[in-house]
PDB file of C-alpha atoms in Angstrom:
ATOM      1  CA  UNK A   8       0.000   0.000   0.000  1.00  0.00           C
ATOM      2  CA  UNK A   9       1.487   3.533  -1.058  1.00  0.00           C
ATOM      3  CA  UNK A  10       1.963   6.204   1.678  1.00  0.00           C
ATOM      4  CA  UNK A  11      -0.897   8.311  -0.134  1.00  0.00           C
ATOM      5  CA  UNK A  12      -3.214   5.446   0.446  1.00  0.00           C
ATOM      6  CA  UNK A  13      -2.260   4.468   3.699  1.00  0.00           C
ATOM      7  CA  UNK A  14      -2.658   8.726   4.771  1.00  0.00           C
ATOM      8  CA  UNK A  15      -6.190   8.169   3.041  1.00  0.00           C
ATOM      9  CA  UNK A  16      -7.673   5.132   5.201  1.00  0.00           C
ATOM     10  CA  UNK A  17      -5.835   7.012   8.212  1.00  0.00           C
ATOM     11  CA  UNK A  18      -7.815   9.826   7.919  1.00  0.00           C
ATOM     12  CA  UNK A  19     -11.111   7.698   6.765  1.00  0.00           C
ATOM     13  CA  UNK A  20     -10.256   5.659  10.344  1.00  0.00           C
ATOM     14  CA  UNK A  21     -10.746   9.457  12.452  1.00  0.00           C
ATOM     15  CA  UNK A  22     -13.668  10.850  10.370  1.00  0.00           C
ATOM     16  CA  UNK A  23     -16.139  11.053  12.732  1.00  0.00           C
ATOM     17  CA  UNK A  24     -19.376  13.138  12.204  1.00  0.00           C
ATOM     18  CA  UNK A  25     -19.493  16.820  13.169  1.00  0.00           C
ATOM     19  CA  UNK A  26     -21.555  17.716  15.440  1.00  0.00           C
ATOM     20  CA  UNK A  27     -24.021  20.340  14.303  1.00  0.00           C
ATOM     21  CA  UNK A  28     -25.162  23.290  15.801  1.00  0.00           C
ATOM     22  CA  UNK A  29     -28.370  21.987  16.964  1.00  0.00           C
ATOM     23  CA  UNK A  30     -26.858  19.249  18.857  1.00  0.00           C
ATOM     24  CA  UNK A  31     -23.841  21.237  20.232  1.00  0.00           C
ATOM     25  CA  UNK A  32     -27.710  24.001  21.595  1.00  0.00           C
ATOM     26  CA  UNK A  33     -28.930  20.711  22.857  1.00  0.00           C
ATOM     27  CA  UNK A  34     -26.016  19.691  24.898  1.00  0.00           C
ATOM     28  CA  UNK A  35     -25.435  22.893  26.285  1.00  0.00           C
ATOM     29  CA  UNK A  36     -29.261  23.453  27.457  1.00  0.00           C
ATOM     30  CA  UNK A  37     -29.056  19.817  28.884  1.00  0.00           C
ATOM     31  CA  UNK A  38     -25.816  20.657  30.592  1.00  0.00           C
ATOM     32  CA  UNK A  39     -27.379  23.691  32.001  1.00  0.00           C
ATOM     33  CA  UNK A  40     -30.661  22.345  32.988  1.00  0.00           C
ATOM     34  CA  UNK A  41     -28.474  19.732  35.446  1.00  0.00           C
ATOM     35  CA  UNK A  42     -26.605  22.549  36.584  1.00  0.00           C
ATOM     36  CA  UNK A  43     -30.250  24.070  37.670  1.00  0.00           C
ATOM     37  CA  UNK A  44     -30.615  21.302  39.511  1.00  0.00           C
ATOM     38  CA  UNK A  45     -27.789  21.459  41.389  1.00  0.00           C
ATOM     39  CA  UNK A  46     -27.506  25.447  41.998  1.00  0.00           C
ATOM     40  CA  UNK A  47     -31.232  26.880  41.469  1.00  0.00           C
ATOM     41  CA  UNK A  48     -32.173  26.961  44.502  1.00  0.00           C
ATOM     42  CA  UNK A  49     -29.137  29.129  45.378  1.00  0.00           C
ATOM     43  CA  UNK A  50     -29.827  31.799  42.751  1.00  0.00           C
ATOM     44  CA  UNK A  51     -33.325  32.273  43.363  1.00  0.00           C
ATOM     45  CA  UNK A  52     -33.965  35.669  43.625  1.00  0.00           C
ATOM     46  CA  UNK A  53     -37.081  35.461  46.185  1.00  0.00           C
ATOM     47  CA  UNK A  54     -38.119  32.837  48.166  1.00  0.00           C
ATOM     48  CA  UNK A  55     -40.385  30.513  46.213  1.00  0.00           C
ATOM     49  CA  UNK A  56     -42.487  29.425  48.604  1.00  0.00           C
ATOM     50  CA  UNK A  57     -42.830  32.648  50.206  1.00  0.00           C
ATOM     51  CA  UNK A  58     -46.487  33.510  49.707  1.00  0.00           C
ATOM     52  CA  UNK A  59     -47.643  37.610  49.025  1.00  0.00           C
ATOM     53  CA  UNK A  60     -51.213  37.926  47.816  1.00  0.00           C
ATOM     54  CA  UNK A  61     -50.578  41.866  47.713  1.00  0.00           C
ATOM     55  CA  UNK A  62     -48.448  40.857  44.458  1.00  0.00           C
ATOM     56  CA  UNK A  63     -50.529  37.909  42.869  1.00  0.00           C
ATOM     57  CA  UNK A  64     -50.573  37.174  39.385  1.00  0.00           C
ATOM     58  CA  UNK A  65     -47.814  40.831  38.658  1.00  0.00           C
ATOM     59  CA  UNK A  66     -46.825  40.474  35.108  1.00  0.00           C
ATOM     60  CA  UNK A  67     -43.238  39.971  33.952  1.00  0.00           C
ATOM     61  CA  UNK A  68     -41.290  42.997  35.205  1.00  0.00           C
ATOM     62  CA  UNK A  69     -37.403  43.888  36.268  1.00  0.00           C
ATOM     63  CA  UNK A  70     -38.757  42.740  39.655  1.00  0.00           C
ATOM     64  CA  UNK A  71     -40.793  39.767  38.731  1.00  0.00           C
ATOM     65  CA  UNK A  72     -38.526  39.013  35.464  1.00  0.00           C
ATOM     66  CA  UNK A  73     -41.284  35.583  35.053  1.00  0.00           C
ATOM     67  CA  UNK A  74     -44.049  37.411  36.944  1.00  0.00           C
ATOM     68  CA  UNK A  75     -45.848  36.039  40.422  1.00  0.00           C
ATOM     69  CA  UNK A  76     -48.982  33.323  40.352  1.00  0.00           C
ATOM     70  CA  UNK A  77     -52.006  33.623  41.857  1.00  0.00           C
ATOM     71  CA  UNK A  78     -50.402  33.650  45.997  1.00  0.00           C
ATOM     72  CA  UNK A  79     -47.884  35.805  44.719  1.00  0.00           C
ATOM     73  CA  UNK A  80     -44.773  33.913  44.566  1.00  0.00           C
ATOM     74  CA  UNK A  81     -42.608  34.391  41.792  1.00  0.00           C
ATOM     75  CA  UNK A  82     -42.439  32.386  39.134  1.00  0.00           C
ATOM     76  CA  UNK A  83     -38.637  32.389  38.167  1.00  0.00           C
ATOM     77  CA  UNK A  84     -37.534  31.236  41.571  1.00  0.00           C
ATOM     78  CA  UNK A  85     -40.162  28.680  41.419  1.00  0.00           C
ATOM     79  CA  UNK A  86     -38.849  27.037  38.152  1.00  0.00           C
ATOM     80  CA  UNK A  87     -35.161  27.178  39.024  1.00  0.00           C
ATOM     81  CA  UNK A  88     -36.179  25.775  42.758  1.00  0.00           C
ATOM     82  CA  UNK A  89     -38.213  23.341  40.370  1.00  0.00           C
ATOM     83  CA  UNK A  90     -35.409  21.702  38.445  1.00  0.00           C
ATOM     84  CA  UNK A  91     -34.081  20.394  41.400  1.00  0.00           C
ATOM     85  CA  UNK A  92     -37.455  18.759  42.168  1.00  0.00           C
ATOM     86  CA  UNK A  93     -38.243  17.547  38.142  1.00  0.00           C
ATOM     87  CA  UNK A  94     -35.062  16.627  36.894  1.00  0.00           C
ATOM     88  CA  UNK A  95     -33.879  14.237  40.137  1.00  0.00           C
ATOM     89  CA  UNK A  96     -37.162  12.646  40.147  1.00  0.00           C
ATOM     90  CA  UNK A  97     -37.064  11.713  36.506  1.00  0.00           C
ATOM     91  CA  UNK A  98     -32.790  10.821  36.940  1.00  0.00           C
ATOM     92  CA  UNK A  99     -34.211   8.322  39.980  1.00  0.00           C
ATOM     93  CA  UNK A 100     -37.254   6.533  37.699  1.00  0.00           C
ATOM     94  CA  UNK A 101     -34.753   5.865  34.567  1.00  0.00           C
ATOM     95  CA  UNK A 102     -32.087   4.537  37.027  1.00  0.00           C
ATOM     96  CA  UNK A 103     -34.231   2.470  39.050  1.00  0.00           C
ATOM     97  CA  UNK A 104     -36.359   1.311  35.995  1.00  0.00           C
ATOM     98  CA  UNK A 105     -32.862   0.255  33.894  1.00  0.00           C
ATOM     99  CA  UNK A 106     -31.578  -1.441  36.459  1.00  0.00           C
ATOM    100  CA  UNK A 107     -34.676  -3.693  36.859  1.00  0.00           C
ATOM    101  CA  UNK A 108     -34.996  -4.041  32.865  1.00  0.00           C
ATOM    102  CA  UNK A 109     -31.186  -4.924  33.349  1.00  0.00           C
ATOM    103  CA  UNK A 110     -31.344  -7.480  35.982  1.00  0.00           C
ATOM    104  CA  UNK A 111     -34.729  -9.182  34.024  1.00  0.00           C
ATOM    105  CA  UNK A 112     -33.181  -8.649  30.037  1.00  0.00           C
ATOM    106  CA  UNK A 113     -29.970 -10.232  31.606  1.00  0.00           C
ATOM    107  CA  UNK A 114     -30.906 -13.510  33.474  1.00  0.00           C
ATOM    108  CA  UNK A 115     -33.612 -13.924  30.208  1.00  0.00           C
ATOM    109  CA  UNK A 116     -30.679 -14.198  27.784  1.00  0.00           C
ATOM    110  CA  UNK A 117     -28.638 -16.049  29.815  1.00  0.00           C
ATOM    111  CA  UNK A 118     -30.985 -18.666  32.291  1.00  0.00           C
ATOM    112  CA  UNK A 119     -32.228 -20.960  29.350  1.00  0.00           C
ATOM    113  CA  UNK A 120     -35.170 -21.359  27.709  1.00  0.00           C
ATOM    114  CA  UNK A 121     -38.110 -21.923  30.278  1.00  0.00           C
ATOM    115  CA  UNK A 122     -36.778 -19.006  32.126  1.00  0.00           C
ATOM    116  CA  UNK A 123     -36.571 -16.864  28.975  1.00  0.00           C
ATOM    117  CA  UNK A 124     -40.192 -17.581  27.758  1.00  0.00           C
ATOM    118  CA  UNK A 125     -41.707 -16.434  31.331  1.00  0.00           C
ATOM    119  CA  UNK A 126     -39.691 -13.919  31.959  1.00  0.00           C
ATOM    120  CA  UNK A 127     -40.830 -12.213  28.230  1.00  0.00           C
ATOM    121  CA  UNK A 128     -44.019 -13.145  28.562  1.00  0.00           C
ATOM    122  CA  UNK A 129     -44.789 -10.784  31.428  1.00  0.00           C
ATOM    123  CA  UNK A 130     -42.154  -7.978  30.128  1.00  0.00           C
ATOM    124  CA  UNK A 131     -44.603  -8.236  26.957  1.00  0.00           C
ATOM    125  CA  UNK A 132     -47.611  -7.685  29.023  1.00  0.00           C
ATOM    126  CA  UNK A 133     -46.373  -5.123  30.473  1.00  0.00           C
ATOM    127  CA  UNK A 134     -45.319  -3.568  27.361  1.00  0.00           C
ATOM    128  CA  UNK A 135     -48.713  -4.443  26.103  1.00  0.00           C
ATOM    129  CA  UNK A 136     -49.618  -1.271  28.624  1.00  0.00           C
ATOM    130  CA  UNK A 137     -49.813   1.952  27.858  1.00  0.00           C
ATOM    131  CA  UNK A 138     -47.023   3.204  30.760  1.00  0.00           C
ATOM    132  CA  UNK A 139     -48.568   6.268  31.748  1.00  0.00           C
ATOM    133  CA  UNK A 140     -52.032   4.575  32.113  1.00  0.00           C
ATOM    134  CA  UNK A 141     -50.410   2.014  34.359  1.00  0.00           C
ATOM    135  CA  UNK A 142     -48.413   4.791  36.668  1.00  0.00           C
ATOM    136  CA  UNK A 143     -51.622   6.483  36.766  1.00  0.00           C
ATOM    137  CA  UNK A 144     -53.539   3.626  38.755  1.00  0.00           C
ATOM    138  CA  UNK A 145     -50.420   2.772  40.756  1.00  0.00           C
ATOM    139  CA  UNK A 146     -49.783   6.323  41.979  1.00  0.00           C
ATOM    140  CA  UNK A 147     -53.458   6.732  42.378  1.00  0.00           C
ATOM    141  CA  UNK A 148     -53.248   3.289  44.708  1.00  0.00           C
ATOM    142  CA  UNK A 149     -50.380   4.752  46.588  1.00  0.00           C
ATOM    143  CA  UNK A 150     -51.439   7.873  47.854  1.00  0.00           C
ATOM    144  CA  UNK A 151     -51.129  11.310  45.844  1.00  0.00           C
ATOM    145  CA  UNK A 152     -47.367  13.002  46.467  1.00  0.00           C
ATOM    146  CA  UNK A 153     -44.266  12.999  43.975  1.00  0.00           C
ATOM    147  CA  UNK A 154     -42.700   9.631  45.703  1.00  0.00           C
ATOM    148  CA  UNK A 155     -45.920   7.206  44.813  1.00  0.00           C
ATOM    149  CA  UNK A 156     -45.185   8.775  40.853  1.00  0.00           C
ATOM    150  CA  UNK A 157     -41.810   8.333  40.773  1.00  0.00           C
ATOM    151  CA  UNK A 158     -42.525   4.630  42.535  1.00  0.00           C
ATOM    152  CA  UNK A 159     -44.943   3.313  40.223  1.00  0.00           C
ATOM    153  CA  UNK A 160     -43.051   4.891  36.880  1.00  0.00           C
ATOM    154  CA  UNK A 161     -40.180   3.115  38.298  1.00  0.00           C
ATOM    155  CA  UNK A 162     -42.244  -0.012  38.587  1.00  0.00           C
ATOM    156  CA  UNK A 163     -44.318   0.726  34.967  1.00  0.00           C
ATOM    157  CA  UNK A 164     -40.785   1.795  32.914  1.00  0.00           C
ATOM    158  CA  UNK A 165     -38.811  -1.464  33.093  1.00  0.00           C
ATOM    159  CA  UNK A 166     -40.248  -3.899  30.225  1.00  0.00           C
ATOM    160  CA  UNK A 167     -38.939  -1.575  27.434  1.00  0.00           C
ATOM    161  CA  UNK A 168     -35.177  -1.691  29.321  1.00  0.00           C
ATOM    162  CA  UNK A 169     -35.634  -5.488  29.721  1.00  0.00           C
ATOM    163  CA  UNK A 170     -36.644  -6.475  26.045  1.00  0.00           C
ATOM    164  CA  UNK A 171     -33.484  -4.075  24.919  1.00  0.00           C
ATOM    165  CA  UNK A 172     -31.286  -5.635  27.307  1.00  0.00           C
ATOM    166  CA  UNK A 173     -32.417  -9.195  26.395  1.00  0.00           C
ATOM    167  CA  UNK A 174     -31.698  -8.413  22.859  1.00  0.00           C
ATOM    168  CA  UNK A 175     -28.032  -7.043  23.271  1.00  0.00           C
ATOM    169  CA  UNK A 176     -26.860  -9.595  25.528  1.00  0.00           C
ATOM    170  CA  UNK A 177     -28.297 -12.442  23.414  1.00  0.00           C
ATOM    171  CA  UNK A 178     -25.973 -10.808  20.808  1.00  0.00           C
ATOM    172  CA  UNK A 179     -23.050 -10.280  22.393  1.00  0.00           C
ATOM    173  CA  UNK A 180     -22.945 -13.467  24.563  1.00  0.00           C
ATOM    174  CA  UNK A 181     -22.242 -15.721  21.556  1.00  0.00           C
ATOM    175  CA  UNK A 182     -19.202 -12.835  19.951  1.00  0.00           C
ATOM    176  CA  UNK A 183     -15.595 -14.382  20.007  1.00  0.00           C
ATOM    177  CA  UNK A 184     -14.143 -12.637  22.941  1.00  0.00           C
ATOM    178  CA  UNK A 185     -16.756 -14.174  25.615  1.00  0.00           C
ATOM    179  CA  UNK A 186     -16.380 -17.772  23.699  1.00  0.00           C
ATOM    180  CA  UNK A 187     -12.340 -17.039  23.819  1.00  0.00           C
ATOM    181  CA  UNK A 188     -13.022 -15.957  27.785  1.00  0.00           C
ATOM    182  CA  UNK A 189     -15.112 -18.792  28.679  1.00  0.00           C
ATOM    183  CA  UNK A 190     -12.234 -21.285  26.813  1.00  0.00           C
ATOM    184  CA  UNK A 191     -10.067 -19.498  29.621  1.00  0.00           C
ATOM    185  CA  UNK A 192     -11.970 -20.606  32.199  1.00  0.00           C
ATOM    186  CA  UNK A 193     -13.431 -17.513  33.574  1.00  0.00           C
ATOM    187  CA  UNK A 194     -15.776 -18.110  36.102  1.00  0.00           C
ATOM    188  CA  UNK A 195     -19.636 -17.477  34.656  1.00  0.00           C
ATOM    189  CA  UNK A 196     -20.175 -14.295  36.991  1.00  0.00           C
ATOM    190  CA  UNK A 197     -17.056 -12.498  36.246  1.00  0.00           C
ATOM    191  CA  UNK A 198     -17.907 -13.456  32.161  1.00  0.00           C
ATOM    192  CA  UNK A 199     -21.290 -11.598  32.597  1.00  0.00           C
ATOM    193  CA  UNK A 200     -20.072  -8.846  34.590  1.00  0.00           C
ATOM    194  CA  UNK A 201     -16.762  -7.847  32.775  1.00  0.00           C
ATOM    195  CA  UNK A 202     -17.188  -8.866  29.274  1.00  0.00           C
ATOM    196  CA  UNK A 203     -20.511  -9.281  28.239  1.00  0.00           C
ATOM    197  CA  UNK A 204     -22.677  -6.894  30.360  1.00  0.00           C
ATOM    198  CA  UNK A 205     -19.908  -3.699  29.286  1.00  0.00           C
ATOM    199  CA  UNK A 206     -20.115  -4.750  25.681  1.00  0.00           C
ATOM    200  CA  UNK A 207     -23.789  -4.837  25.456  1.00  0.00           C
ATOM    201  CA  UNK A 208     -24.902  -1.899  27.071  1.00  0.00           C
ATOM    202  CA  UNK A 209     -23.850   1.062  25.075  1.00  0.00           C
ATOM    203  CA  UNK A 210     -26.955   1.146  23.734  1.00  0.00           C
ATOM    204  CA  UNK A 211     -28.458   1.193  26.724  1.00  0.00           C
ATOM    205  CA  UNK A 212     -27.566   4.432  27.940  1.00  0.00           C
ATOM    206  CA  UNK A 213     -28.114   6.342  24.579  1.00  0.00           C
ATOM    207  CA  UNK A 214     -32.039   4.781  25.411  1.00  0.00           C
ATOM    208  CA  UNK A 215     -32.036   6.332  28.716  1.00  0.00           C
ATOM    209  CA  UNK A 216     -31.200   9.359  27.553  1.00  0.00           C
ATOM    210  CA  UNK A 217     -33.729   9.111  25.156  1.00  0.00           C
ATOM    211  CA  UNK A 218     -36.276   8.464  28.200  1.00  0.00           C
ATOM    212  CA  UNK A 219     -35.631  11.668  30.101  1.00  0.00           C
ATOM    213  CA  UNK A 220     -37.835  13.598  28.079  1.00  0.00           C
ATOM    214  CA  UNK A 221     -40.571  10.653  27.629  1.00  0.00           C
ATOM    215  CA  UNK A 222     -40.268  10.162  31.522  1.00  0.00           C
ATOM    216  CA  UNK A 223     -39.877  13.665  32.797  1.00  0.00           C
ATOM    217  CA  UNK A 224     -43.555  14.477  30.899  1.00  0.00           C
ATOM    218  CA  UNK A 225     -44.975  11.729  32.200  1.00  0.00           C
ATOM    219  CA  UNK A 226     -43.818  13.076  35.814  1.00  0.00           C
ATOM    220  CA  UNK A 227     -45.355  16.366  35.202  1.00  0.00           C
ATOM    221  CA  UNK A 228     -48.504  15.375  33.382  1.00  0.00           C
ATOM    222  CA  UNK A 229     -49.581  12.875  36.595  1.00  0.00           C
ATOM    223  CA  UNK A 230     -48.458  16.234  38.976  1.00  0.00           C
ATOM    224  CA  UNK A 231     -51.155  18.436  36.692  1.00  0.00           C
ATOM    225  CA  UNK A 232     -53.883  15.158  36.905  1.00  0.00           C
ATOM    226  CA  UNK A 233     -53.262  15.626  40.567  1.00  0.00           C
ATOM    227  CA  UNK A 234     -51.592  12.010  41.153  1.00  0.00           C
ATOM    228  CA  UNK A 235     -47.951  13.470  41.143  1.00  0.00           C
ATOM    229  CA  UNK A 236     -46.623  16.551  43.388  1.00  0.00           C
ATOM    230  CA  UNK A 237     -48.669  18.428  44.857  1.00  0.00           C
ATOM    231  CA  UNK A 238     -49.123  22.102  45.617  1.00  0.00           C
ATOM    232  CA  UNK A 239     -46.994  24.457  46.582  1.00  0.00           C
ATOM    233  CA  UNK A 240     -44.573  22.072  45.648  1.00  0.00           C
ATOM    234  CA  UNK A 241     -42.313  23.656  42.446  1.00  0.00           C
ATOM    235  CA  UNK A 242     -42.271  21.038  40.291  1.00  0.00           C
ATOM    236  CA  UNK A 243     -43.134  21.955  36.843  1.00  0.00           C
ATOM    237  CA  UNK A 244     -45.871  19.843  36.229  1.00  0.00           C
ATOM    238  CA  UNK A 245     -47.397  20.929  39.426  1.00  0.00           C
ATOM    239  CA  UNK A 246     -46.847  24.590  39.139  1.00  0.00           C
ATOM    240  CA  UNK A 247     -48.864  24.334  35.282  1.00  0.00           C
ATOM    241  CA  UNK A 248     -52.022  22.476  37.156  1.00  0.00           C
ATOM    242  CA  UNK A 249     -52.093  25.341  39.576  1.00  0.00           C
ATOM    243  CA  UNK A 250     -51.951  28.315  37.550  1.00  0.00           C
ATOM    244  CA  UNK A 251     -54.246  26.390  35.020  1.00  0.00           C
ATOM    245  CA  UNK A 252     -57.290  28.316  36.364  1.00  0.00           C
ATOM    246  CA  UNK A 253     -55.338  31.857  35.760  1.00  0.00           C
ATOM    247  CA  UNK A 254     -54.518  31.323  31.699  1.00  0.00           C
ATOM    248  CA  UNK A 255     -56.166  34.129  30.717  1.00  0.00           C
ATOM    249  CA  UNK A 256     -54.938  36.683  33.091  1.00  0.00           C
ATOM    250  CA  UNK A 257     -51.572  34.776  34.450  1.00  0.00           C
ATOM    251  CA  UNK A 258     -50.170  33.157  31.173  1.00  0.00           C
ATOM    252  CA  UNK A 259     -46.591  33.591  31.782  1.00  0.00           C
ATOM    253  CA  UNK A 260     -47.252  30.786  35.180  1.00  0.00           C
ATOM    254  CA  UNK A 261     -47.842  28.502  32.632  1.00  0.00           C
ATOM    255  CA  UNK A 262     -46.313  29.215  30.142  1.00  0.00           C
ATOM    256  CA  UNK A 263     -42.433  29.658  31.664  1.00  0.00           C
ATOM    257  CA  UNK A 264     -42.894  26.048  33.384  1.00  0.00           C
ATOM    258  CA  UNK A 265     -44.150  24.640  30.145  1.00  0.00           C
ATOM    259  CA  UNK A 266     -40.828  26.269  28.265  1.00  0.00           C
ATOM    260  CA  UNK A 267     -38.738  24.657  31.163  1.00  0.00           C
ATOM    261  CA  UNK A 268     -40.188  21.033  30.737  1.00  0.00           C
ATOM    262  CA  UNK A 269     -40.204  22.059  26.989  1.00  0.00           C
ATOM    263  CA  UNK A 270     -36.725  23.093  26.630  1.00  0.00           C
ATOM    264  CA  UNK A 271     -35.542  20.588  28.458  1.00  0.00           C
ATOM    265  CA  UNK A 272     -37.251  17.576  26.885  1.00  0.00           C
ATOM    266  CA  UNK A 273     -36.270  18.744  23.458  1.00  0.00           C
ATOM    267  CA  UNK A 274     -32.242  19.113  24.906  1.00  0.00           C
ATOM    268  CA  UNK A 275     -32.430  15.607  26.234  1.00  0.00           C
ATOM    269  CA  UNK A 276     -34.082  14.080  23.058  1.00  0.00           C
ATOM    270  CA  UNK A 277     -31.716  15.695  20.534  1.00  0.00           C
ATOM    271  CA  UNK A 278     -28.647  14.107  22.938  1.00  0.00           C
ATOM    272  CA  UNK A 279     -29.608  11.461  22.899  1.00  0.00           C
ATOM    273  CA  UNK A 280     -30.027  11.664  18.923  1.00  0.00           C
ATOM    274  CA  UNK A 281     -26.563  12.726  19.023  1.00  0.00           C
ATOM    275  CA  UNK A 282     -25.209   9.842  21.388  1.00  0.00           C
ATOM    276  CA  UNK A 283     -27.025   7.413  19.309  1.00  0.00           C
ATOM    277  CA  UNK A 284     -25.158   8.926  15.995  1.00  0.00           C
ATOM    278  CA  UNK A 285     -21.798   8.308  18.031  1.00  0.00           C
ATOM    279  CA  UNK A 286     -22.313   4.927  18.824  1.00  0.00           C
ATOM    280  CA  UNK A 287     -23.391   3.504  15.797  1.00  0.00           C
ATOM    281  CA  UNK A 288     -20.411   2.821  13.336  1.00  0.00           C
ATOM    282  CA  UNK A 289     -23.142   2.732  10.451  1.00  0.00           C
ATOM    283  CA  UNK A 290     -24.332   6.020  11.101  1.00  0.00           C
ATOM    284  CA  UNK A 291     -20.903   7.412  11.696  1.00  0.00           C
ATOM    285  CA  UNK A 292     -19.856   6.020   8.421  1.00  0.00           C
ATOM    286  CA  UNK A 293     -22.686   7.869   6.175  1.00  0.00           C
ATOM    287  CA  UNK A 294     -22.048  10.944   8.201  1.00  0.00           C
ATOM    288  CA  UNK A 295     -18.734  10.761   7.192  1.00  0.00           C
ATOM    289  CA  UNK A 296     -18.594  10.378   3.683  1.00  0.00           C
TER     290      UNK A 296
END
């Protein structure tokens, strides 16, 4: 091979895609949206609890930069206090709900056929299930408050995670590295643990990144049935049912929630988007050329 065609498959190995504008927005408004999380309480400017019927429902002003609802509280602390509410609770349902569609997808794929076919079966009834119906009646069951939500969409959000992780560990269980590893004697545990379960679940995470925005309106649409947080609590999906009542003369306290759940949804999807794109040497390819 020449030197001009060994430069060219060089530079064909480090092509990867670039990553447009819209992604690089995303990112950023993701990044900052965790960063809400962590600091909004701290920047506040008022008190977002603190309750002042003398200035309900002010519009947006240099004091009030989102205006004040209908007790007077203003609605810019309430949404940067809120991300700390929203965004953990939706971060706690993917976690716990991967980890169970881990643990179920995993011993499927690998416990043998009986096991397999039962385990599936009931993943596919519960995908079978619209989610948010099912959170609905479990939160309903458990008692009205953010917790029962986040418990039964942690409980209601698994199958999809399990029939995923079935799928990539069926695929990479029988690749030439495990069947080289398990020639070597390694132990069954330590084969599913360091070689297989790493491999398989790239994918994995681009999916739960996916799920933030799926699972974070699902969060704030059983707070505005009344099933999720309740009020005063500032989470985003509470704070729209609220000032529901006050559209027409208090837009801006629905309307600067429903940009924060809006924004942020959109940020997560298009990450995700972008994660996917970087994951997937097929993709990257076409990009590339």
């Amino acid at each position: 091979m020449s030197a001009g065609a060994t430069a060219h498959a060089g530079t064909r190995r480090r092509v990867l895609p670039r990553v447009p504008i819209v992604e690089r927005a995303a990112v950023t408004v993701a990044v900052a949206m965790v960063l809400l999380a962590v600091v909004g309480p701290l920047i506040a400017p008022h008190d977002p609890y603190a309750v002042d019927l003398s200035k309900a429902l002010l519009s947006p002003s240099g004091d009030h930069w989102f205006g004040t609802d209908a007790s007077g509280r203003d609605v810019l602390s309430r949404v940067l206090s809120g991300a700390r509410v929203t965004l953990p609770a939706t971060m706690i349902v993917i976690v716990a709900a991967a980890l169970i569609g881990t643990v179920v997808g995993t011993v499927a794929a690998l416990g043998g056929k009986v096991v397999d076919e039962v385990l599936m079966r009931i993943t596919d009834i519960g995908l079978s299930l619209p989610s948010i119906i099912l959170a609905l009646g479990l939160a309903a069951a458990l008692g009205s408050g953010l917790q029962s939500a986040v418990i039964a969409l942690s409980l209601t959000w698994w199958p999809g995670y399990a029939r995923l992780v079935r799928t990539l560990v069926r695929d990479v269980k029988d690749a030439e590295y495990v069947d080289a590893a398990r020639m070597l004697g390694v132990s069954r545990t330590r084969l599913v643990f360091r070689h297989i379960l790493p491999n398989a679940l790239n994918t994995l995470y681009v999916q739960t990144t996916l799920d933030v925005a799926a699972v974070m309106l699902v969060i704030s649409g059983l707070s505005f049935v009344g099933v999720g947080a309740q009020v005063p609590s500032a989470e985003w999906g509470a704070m729209i049912a609220a000032a529901a009542n006050n559209l027409t003369n208090g837009w801006w306290a629905v309307a600067f929630p429903g940009l924060a759940i809006m924004l942020t949804a959109i940020s997560f999807n298009l990450l995700g988007d972008w994660l996917r794109v970087r994951n997937d040497p097929t993709i990257r390819e076409g990009a590339g050329r």
